[in-house]
Amino acid sequence: MANNLKFESQKLAINYFFVAAVLFGAQLLMGLIAATQFLYPSFLFEIFDFSVARMVHINALVVWMLYAMIGSVYYLLPEETGIETVGIKLGKLAFYILTAAVTVVVLVYILVQVGPASESTIWLINEGREYIEAPRWADIGIVVVVLVFVFNLFATALKGEQTGIVTVLMADVLALAGLYLAGMFFTDNISMDQYWWWWVIHLWVEATWEVFVGCLLSYGLIKIIGARREVVEMWLWIEVSMLFGSGILGLGHHYFWIGTPEYWWEIGALFSALEPVPLVAMFVHVVYDWGKETGLKEGQNEEKMMTNSPAFAWFVTNAFGNFLGAGVWGFFHTLPQVNIYTHGTQFTSAHGHLAFFGAYATILIGMFYMGLQGKNGITKLRATFDSKMAISLITIGVLGMTVSLTIAGYGQVLVERAQMGATWEAYFVSQDFVWFVQGMGWRLATGVLTFIGFIFLIKDLLTTSKNPIHER
Amino acid sequence: MEPILIVRPEIALDDFLPIFLASSFVLIFGLFYVAIYTLVKMEKLKSIYQPFAYVFWVLQTYCMYYVATTIQSNHFTIKALMVTMVCYLILPHLWYYLNQRAEERYEQ
């Protein structure tokens, strides 16, 4: 297959995107297994545990996104800095080591599943830390690989041109890598342990990943519709300050679960309420800039600039999805007074599905298309039937799952938490509640729809190189 | 040692659905407010529609107040949330004012 990319860094990025897409598929398959087991508990009984399916579903999600994020940086870095990535050979070595490690870890999860719950289990099978369950050996390996990535980014940025996007990325990636360390050690006190563990996932997704998305969106808007760099980068800095402020203090809305002083209720509630503000600001500036740019072009009788329609469609979905998933679905159950009833119900799951999809999956799939465009030397990548089916089915599927889970969660909140007071019996009664069961049924159906959309996506990605519809 | 007593606010069963809906409307009305305001500034909508933006801001602020009282937030939090809403009212005005001034200087 032809490769029109001139930078080794961008070629490496394609490898990262490829593995990310495979892991995305694995995530969806595991999700389907877990969703089926919710309705039919005997499905794969004593062959494949629900806990394992759920664990691989969540870990594959985190890992494919990290793969796609690293790939995105390797892709945009030479274009932003104007030079080949420094330490690219080390970067390639790190890629193969990481991929081999991820393969071994996933195979162990699937084939071995459980251990004797001793030191050896922690080292070789599962560290037991939700979302980041990698065994200790892989955990240390991930840190080394990420440090190589951070080194490459910093060395390249310091040697080449430092644009606003690259500067924000430098700060962001350092925080992203550093926060992982907070989830690597144990304390005997489970409250303290959870406190530190939360720093990884919560600050990843609500601070560092959000800023990361801002960087990708900025890069994408410049490349796809020719947005003015000064405007985009100004907004990027505003988003950085707002997201770090609201993200870090908004973390307090979880603290009331772990015995921290009561003032965190108010600080956490207030700042988590502010969290959607930068998202709305991001949305407004995208709409405003796009309208203004196209208006100017039309005024000058010039053709509107649109170099990559599928990527732009995914980026627009990101603006809506971010607002809906992280904003609306986050805010309506984030206040501590409400969260005390909703925490750990399917509400959390509904928010998680739409927020991860809307805020992150969309933009990273957009980056797949950016990579595809570069690799095949396409000047104008057009929307195809497959790409339209992919974005429609995946989006409708995830929205359907979110609504189904919300209804199931609402039933849980009323029956399991409010009426029956969160007892063991209450949990089982709510599992048989008709809203819950029907919600889970619709979740499975819309999950299948999402998977069909994924097949269209893969088909589109694989056939783009030979599709004559695109302008070269 | 004195036992620490934390009083958990009890939410009435009938209040759960209004809380979920009102908190969603806080964001949705907020989105309508900035969207209409932006479209008017972009001259995609006539300026006659501008008051509708403020209607949505009022609805949003009411929903925020409703949620804050229904979940039994303390007085300080309610005041802080209302101040936030006033800031939210001012923010788009400030942004477009600065943007306009910057463009005027740029064109000169």
Short mmCIF file of C-alpha atoms in Angstrom, two decimals, chain A residues 135-447:
data_model
loop_
_atom_site.label_atom_id
_atom_site.label_comp_id
_atom_site.label_asym_id
_atom_site.label_seq_id
_atom_site.Cartn_x
_atom_site.Cartn_y
_atom_site.Cartn_z
CA PRO A 135 -0.18 -6.19 36.18
CA ARG A 136 2.74 -4.55 37.96
CA TRP A 137 5.36 -5.53 35.33
CA ALA A 138 3.28 -3.94 32.57
CA ASP A 139 2.51 -0.98 34.77
CA ILE A 140 6.21 -0.19 35.11
CA GLY A 141 6.71 -0.87 31.38
CA ILE A 142 3.94 1.62 30.49
CA VAL A 143 5.71 4.30 32.53
CA VAL A 144 8.97 3.68 30.66
CA VAL A 145 7.25 3.78 27.25
CA VAL A 146 5.36 6.96 28.11
CA LEU A 147 8.58 8.58 29.34
CA VAL A 148 10.16 7.84 25.95
CA PHE A 149 7.15 9.51 24.31
CA VAL A 150 7.38 12.55 26.59
CA PHE A 151 11.11 12.80 25.94
CA ASN A 152 10.57 12.67 22.16
CA LEU A 153 7.90 15.38 22.34
CA PHE A 154 10.02 17.70 24.49
CA ALA A 155 13.24 17.14 22.56
CA THR A 156 11.47 17.81 19.24
CA ALA A 157 9.60 20.87 20.50
CA LEU A 158 12.76 22.39 22.00
CA LYS A 159 14.72 21.83 18.78
CA GLY A 160 12.02 22.85 16.29
CA GLU A 161 9.45 25.61 16.13
CA GLN A 162 7.29 25.99 19.24
CA THR A 163 3.75 26.79 18.25
CA GLY A 164 1.02 27.39 20.82
CA ILE A 165 -0.42 23.93 20.17
CA VAL A 166 2.92 22.22 20.81
CA THR A 167 3.58 24.30 23.95
CA VAL A 168 0.19 23.37 25.42
CA LEU A 169 0.81 19.75 24.48
CA MET A 170 4.15 19.78 26.30
CA ALA A 171 2.53 20.91 29.55
CA ASP A 172 -0.43 18.61 29.08
CA VAL A 173 1.51 15.44 28.29
CA LEU A 174 3.80 16.00 31.27
CA ALA A 175 0.74 16.18 33.53
CA LEU A 176 -0.83 13.17 31.79
CA ALA A 177 2.29 11.05 32.30
CA GLY A 178 2.89 12.28 35.85
CA LEU A 179 -0.66 11.59 37.02
CA TYR A 180 -0.34 7.92 36.08
CA LEU A 181 2.16 7.52 38.91
CA ALA A 182 -0.57 8.34 41.45
CA GLY A 183 -2.30 5.04 40.57
CA MET A 184 0.80 2.90 40.94
CA PHE A 185 1.23 2.58 44.70
CA PHE A 186 -0.86 1.07 47.47
CA THR A 187 -1.73 2.36 50.91
CA ASP A 188 -3.30 0.23 53.66
CA ASN A 189 -6.10 2.75 54.16
CA ILE A 190 -8.64 2.23 51.36
CA SER A 191 -9.90 5.83 51.60
CA MET A 192 -6.41 7.19 51.02
CA ASP A 193 -5.88 4.60 48.34
CA GLN A 194 -9.03 5.65 46.48
CA TYR A 195 -8.11 9.32 46.91
CA TRP A 196 -4.89 8.81 44.99
CA TRP A 197 -6.38 6.43 42.46
CA TRP A 198 -8.98 9.05 41.56
CA TRP A 199 -6.25 11.46 40.59
CA VAL A 200 -5.34 9.25 37.66
CA ILE A 201 -8.69 8.68 36.03
CA HIS A 202 -10.53 11.80 37.06
CA LEU A 203 -7.78 14.28 36.30
CA TRP A 204 -6.90 12.41 33.15
CA VAL A 205 -10.36 12.69 31.70
CA GLU A 206 -11.49 16.00 33.13
CA ALA A 207 -8.27 17.97 32.82
CA THR A 208 -5.44 16.54 30.75
CA TRP A 209 -7.52 14.67 28.16
CA GLU A 210 -9.84 17.64 27.70
CA VAL A 211 -6.88 19.94 27.05
CA PHE A 212 -5.48 17.31 24.71
CA VAL A 213 -8.77 17.34 22.78
CA GLY A 214 -8.50 21.15 22.59
CA CYS A 215 -5.05 20.76 20.96
CA LEU A 216 -6.29 18.21 18.42
CA LEU A 217 -9.34 20.31 17.61
CA SER A 218 -7.13 23.36 17.08
CA TYR A 219 -4.79 21.43 14.78
CA GLY A 220 -7.75 19.90 12.92
CA LEU A 221 -9.52 23.23 12.40
CA ILE A 222 -6.36 24.82 10.99
CA LYS A 223 -5.78 21.90 8.62
CA ILE A 224 -9.35 21.20 7.55
CA ILE A 225 -11.04 24.59 7.25
CA GLY A 226 -8.03 26.91 7.40
CA ALA A 227 -8.95 28.51 10.72
CA ARG A 228 -6.67 31.37 11.81
CA ARG A 229 -3.97 30.07 14.13
CA GLU A 230 -4.02 33.17 16.40
CA VAL A 231 -7.73 32.75 17.10
CA VAL A 232 -7.54 29.02 17.71
CA GLU A 233 -4.48 29.25 19.95
CA MET A 234 -5.95 32.11 22.00
CA TRP A 235 -8.94 29.91 22.78
CA LEU A 236 -6.68 27.01 23.54
CA TRP A 237 -4.95 28.97 26.30
CA ILE A 238 -8.29 30.10 27.75
CA GLU A 239 -9.47 26.50 27.75
CA VAL A 240 -6.29 25.37 29.45
CA SER A 241 -6.72 27.79 32.34
CA MET A 242 -10.43 27.07 32.72
CA LEU A 243 -10.14 23.31 32.39
CA PHE A 244 -7.26 22.96 34.81
CA GLY A 245 -9.06 25.20 37.32
CA SER A 246 -12.45 23.54 37.09
CA GLY A 247 -10.98 20.07 36.59
CA ILE A 248 -8.76 20.07 39.66
CA LEU A 249 -11.18 21.75 42.07
CA GLY A 250 -14.17 19.96 40.53
CA LEU A 251 -12.47 16.75 41.67
CA GLY A 252 -13.87 17.66 45.10
CA HIS A 253 -17.28 16.36 44.06
CA HIS A 254 -15.92 12.84 44.59
CA TYR A 255 -14.21 13.56 47.88
CA PHE A 256 -17.29 13.33 50.05
CA TRP A 257 -17.23 9.56 49.49
CA ILE A 258 -13.85 9.14 51.12
CA GLY A 259 -14.08 11.10 54.33
CA THR A 260 -12.44 14.40 53.36
CA PRO A 261 -13.65 17.57 55.15
CA GLU A 262 -17.17 18.71 54.35
CA TYR A 263 -16.13 21.98 52.66
CA TRP A 264 -15.13 19.84 49.66
CA TRP A 265 -18.85 19.31 49.05
CA GLU A 266 -19.27 22.98 48.25
CA ILE A 267 -15.96 23.51 46.43
CA GLY A 268 -16.43 20.35 44.39
CA ALA A 269 -20.07 21.12 43.58
CA LEU A 270 -19.38 24.68 42.51
CA PHE A 271 -16.37 23.92 40.34
CA SER A 272 -17.81 20.79 38.79
CA ALA A 273 -20.80 22.97 37.86
CA LEU A 274 -18.31 25.23 36.05
CA GLU A 275 -16.72 22.33 34.17
CA PRO A 276 -19.06 22.50 31.17
CA VAL A 277 -18.36 26.23 30.67
CA PRO A 278 -15.13 25.72 28.68
CA LEU A 279 -16.89 23.03 26.67
CA VAL A 280 -19.65 25.47 25.75
CA ALA A 281 -16.99 28.09 24.97
CA MET A 282 -15.23 25.60 22.71
CA PHE A 283 -18.49 24.87 20.92
CA VAL A 284 -19.28 28.57 20.48
CA HIS A 285 -15.89 29.41 19.06
CA VAL A 286 -16.04 26.53 16.58
CA VAL A 287 -19.45 27.68 15.33
CA TYR A 288 -18.45 31.35 15.29
CA ASP A 289 -15.12 30.83 13.53
CA TRP A 290 -16.56 28.43 10.99
CA GLY A 291 -19.45 30.79 10.16
CA LYS A 292 -17.10 33.74 9.89
CA GLU A 293 -14.49 31.98 7.77
CA THR A 294 -17.04 30.61 5.31
CA GLY A 295 -18.76 34.01 5.17
CA LEU A 296 -15.46 35.68 4.27
CA LYS A 297 -14.72 33.09 1.59
CA GLU A 298 -18.19 33.49 0.09
CA GLY A 299 -17.76 37.28 0.10
CA GLN A 300 -14.53 36.97 -1.84
CA ASN A 301 -16.12 34.45 -4.25
CA GLU A 302 -13.67 31.83 -3.09
CA GLU A 303 -14.43 28.17 -2.61
CA LYS A 304 -14.95 27.18 1.01
CA MET A 305 -11.99 25.27 2.35
CA MET A 306 -12.81 21.71 3.41
CA THR A 307 -10.01 19.24 2.97
CA ASN A 308 -11.35 16.32 4.98
CA SER A 309 -15.12 15.97 5.30
CA PRO A 310 -15.26 12.76 7.39
CA ALA A 311 -12.72 14.14 9.91
CA PHE A 312 -14.65 17.41 10.13
CA ALA A 313 -17.90 15.51 10.68
CA TRP A 314 -16.28 13.62 13.58
CA PHE A 315 -14.88 16.91 14.97
CA VAL A 316 -18.35 18.49 14.89
CA THR A 317 -19.75 15.39 16.61
CA ASN A 318 -17.05 15.97 19.21
CA ALA A 319 -18.33 19.48 19.97
CA PHE A 320 -21.88 18.17 20.49
CA GLY A 321 -20.84 14.94 22.18
CA ASN A 322 -18.51 16.71 24.58
CA PHE A 323 -21.28 19.06 25.63
CA LEU A 324 -23.92 16.33 25.94
CA GLY A 325 -21.83 13.53 27.44
CA ALA A 326 -19.39 15.35 29.68
CA GLY A 327 -21.64 18.40 30.19
CA VAL A 328 -25.32 17.48 30.45
CA TRP A 329 -24.96 13.84 31.49
CA GLY A 330 -22.15 14.76 33.87
CA PHE A 331 -23.82 17.71 35.50
CA PHE A 332 -27.14 16.09 36.21
CA HIS A 333 -25.63 13.62 38.59
CA THR A 334 -22.42 15.25 39.70
CA LEU A 335 -23.63 17.40 42.60
CA PRO A 336 -22.81 15.51 45.82
CA GLN A 337 -26.37 15.77 47.12
CA VAL A 338 -27.56 13.89 44.03
CA ASN A 339 -24.48 11.74 43.51
CA ILE A 340 -24.94 10.14 46.92
CA TYR A 341 -27.95 8.38 45.33
CA THR A 342 -26.67 7.91 41.78
CA HIS A 343 -23.03 6.88 42.34
CA GLY A 344 -22.26 3.43 40.96
CA THR A 345 -25.66 2.98 39.33
CA GLN A 346 -26.23 2.78 35.59
CA PHE A 347 -26.37 6.60 35.64
CA THR A 348 -22.59 6.58 36.00
CA SER A 349 -22.40 4.12 33.14
CA ALA A 350 -24.67 6.28 30.93
CA HIS A 351 -22.50 9.33 31.60
CA GLY A 352 -19.32 7.31 31.02
CA HIS A 353 -20.48 5.94 27.67
CA LEU A 354 -21.53 9.28 26.20
CA ALA A 355 -18.70 11.31 27.71
CA PHE A 356 -15.91 8.97 26.55
CA PHE A 357 -17.50 8.71 23.13
CA GLY A 358 -18.48 12.35 22.73
CA ALA A 359 -15.39 13.95 24.17
CA TYR A 360 -12.66 11.53 23.08
CA ALA A 361 -13.61 8.71 20.68
CA THR A 362 -15.07 11.16 18.14
CA ILE A 363 -12.00 13.37 17.90
CA LEU A 364 -9.62 10.41 17.82
CA ILE A 365 -11.58 8.79 14.97
CA GLY A 366 -11.32 12.21 13.27
CA MET A 367 -7.54 11.92 13.69
CA PHE A 368 -7.64 8.42 12.08
CA TYR A 369 -9.08 10.14 9.00
CA MET A 370 -6.39 12.85 9.13
CA GLY A 371 -3.74 10.12 9.16
CA LEU A 372 -5.48 8.28 6.34
CA GLN A 373 -5.54 11.44 4.24
CA GLY A 374 -1.82 12.04 4.72
CA LYS A 375 -0.88 8.41 4.14
CA ASN A 376 -2.73 8.21 0.83
CA GLY A 377 -1.71 11.66 -0.39
CA ILE A 378 -5.32 12.86 -0.70
CA THR A 379 -5.90 16.62 -1.01
CA LYS A 380 -9.67 16.42 -0.52
CA LEU A 381 -11.01 13.47 1.43
CA ARG A 382 -14.74 13.24 0.76
CA ALA A 383 -17.52 11.59 2.75
CA THR A 384 -18.46 8.16 1.39
CA PHE A 385 -21.51 5.98 1.98
CA ASP A 386 -19.47 3.91 4.44
CA SER A 387 -18.17 6.94 6.34
CA LYS A 388 -21.71 8.36 6.63
CA MET A 389 -23.07 5.00 7.80
CA ALA A 390 -20.21 4.69 10.30
CA ILE A 391 -20.74 8.08 11.94
CA SER A 392 -24.56 7.74 11.90
CA LEU A 393 -24.74 4.21 13.30
CA ILE A 394 -22.03 4.67 15.91
CA THR A 395 -23.51 7.98 17.11
CA ILE A 396 -27.12 6.71 17.18
CA GLY A 397 -25.92 3.50 18.84
CA VAL A 398 -24.02 5.30 21.62
CA LEU A 399 -26.87 7.79 22.17
CA GLY A 400 -29.28 4.84 22.36
CA MET A 401 -27.07 3.06 24.89
CA THR A 402 -26.86 6.25 26.94
CA VAL A 403 -30.61 6.78 27.06
CA SER A 404 -31.23 3.09 27.88
CA LEU A 405 -28.69 3.15 30.69
CA THR A 406 -30.15 6.42 32.01
CA ILE A 407 -33.60 4.84 32.26
CA ALA A 408 -32.14 1.74 33.92
CA GLY A 409 -30.18 3.99 36.29
CA TYR A 410 -33.23 6.04 37.16
CA GLY A 411 -35.04 2.86 38.16
CA GLN A 412 -32.04 1.88 40.26
CA VAL A 413 -31.87 5.28 41.99
CA LEU A 414 -35.54 5.16 42.97
CA VAL A 415 -35.81 1.53 44.01
CA GLU A 416 -32.32 0.56 45.13
CA ARG A 417 -31.18 3.81 46.73
CA ALA A 418 -34.10 6.08 47.65
CA GLN A 419 -36.85 3.60 48.54
CA MET A 420 -34.91 0.64 49.90
CA GLY A 421 -31.89 2.49 51.30
CA ALA A 422 -28.95 0.92 49.43
CA THR A 423 -29.04 -2.48 51.09
CA TRP A 424 -27.82 -5.75 49.61
CA GLU A 425 -31.42 -6.85 49.08
CA ALA A 426 -32.25 -3.50 47.47
CA TYR A 427 -29.59 -4.10 44.85
CA PHE A 428 -31.11 -7.42 43.77
CA VAL A 429 -34.67 -6.09 43.81
CA SER A 430 -33.66 -3.25 41.50
CA GLN A 431 -31.91 -5.72 39.15
CA ASP A 432 -35.31 -7.29 38.46
CA PHE A 433 -37.10 -3.96 38.16
CA VAL A 434 -38.85 -3.77 34.80
CA TRP A 435 -37.25 -0.42 33.84
CA PHE A 436 -33.86 -1.83 34.60
CA VAL A 437 -34.31 -5.04 32.59
CA GLN A 438 -35.83 -3.26 29.60
CA GLY A 439 -33.12 -0.60 29.73
CA MET A 440 -30.48 -3.33 29.61
CA GLY A 441 -32.26 -4.93 26.65
CA TRP A 442 -32.21 -1.71 24.69
CA ARG A 443 -28.59 -1.17 25.66
CA LEU A 444 -27.67 -4.51 24.07
CA ALA A 445 -29.68 -3.74 20.91
CA THR A 446 -28.11 -0.31 20.46
CA GLY A 447 -24.72 -1.81 21.30
#
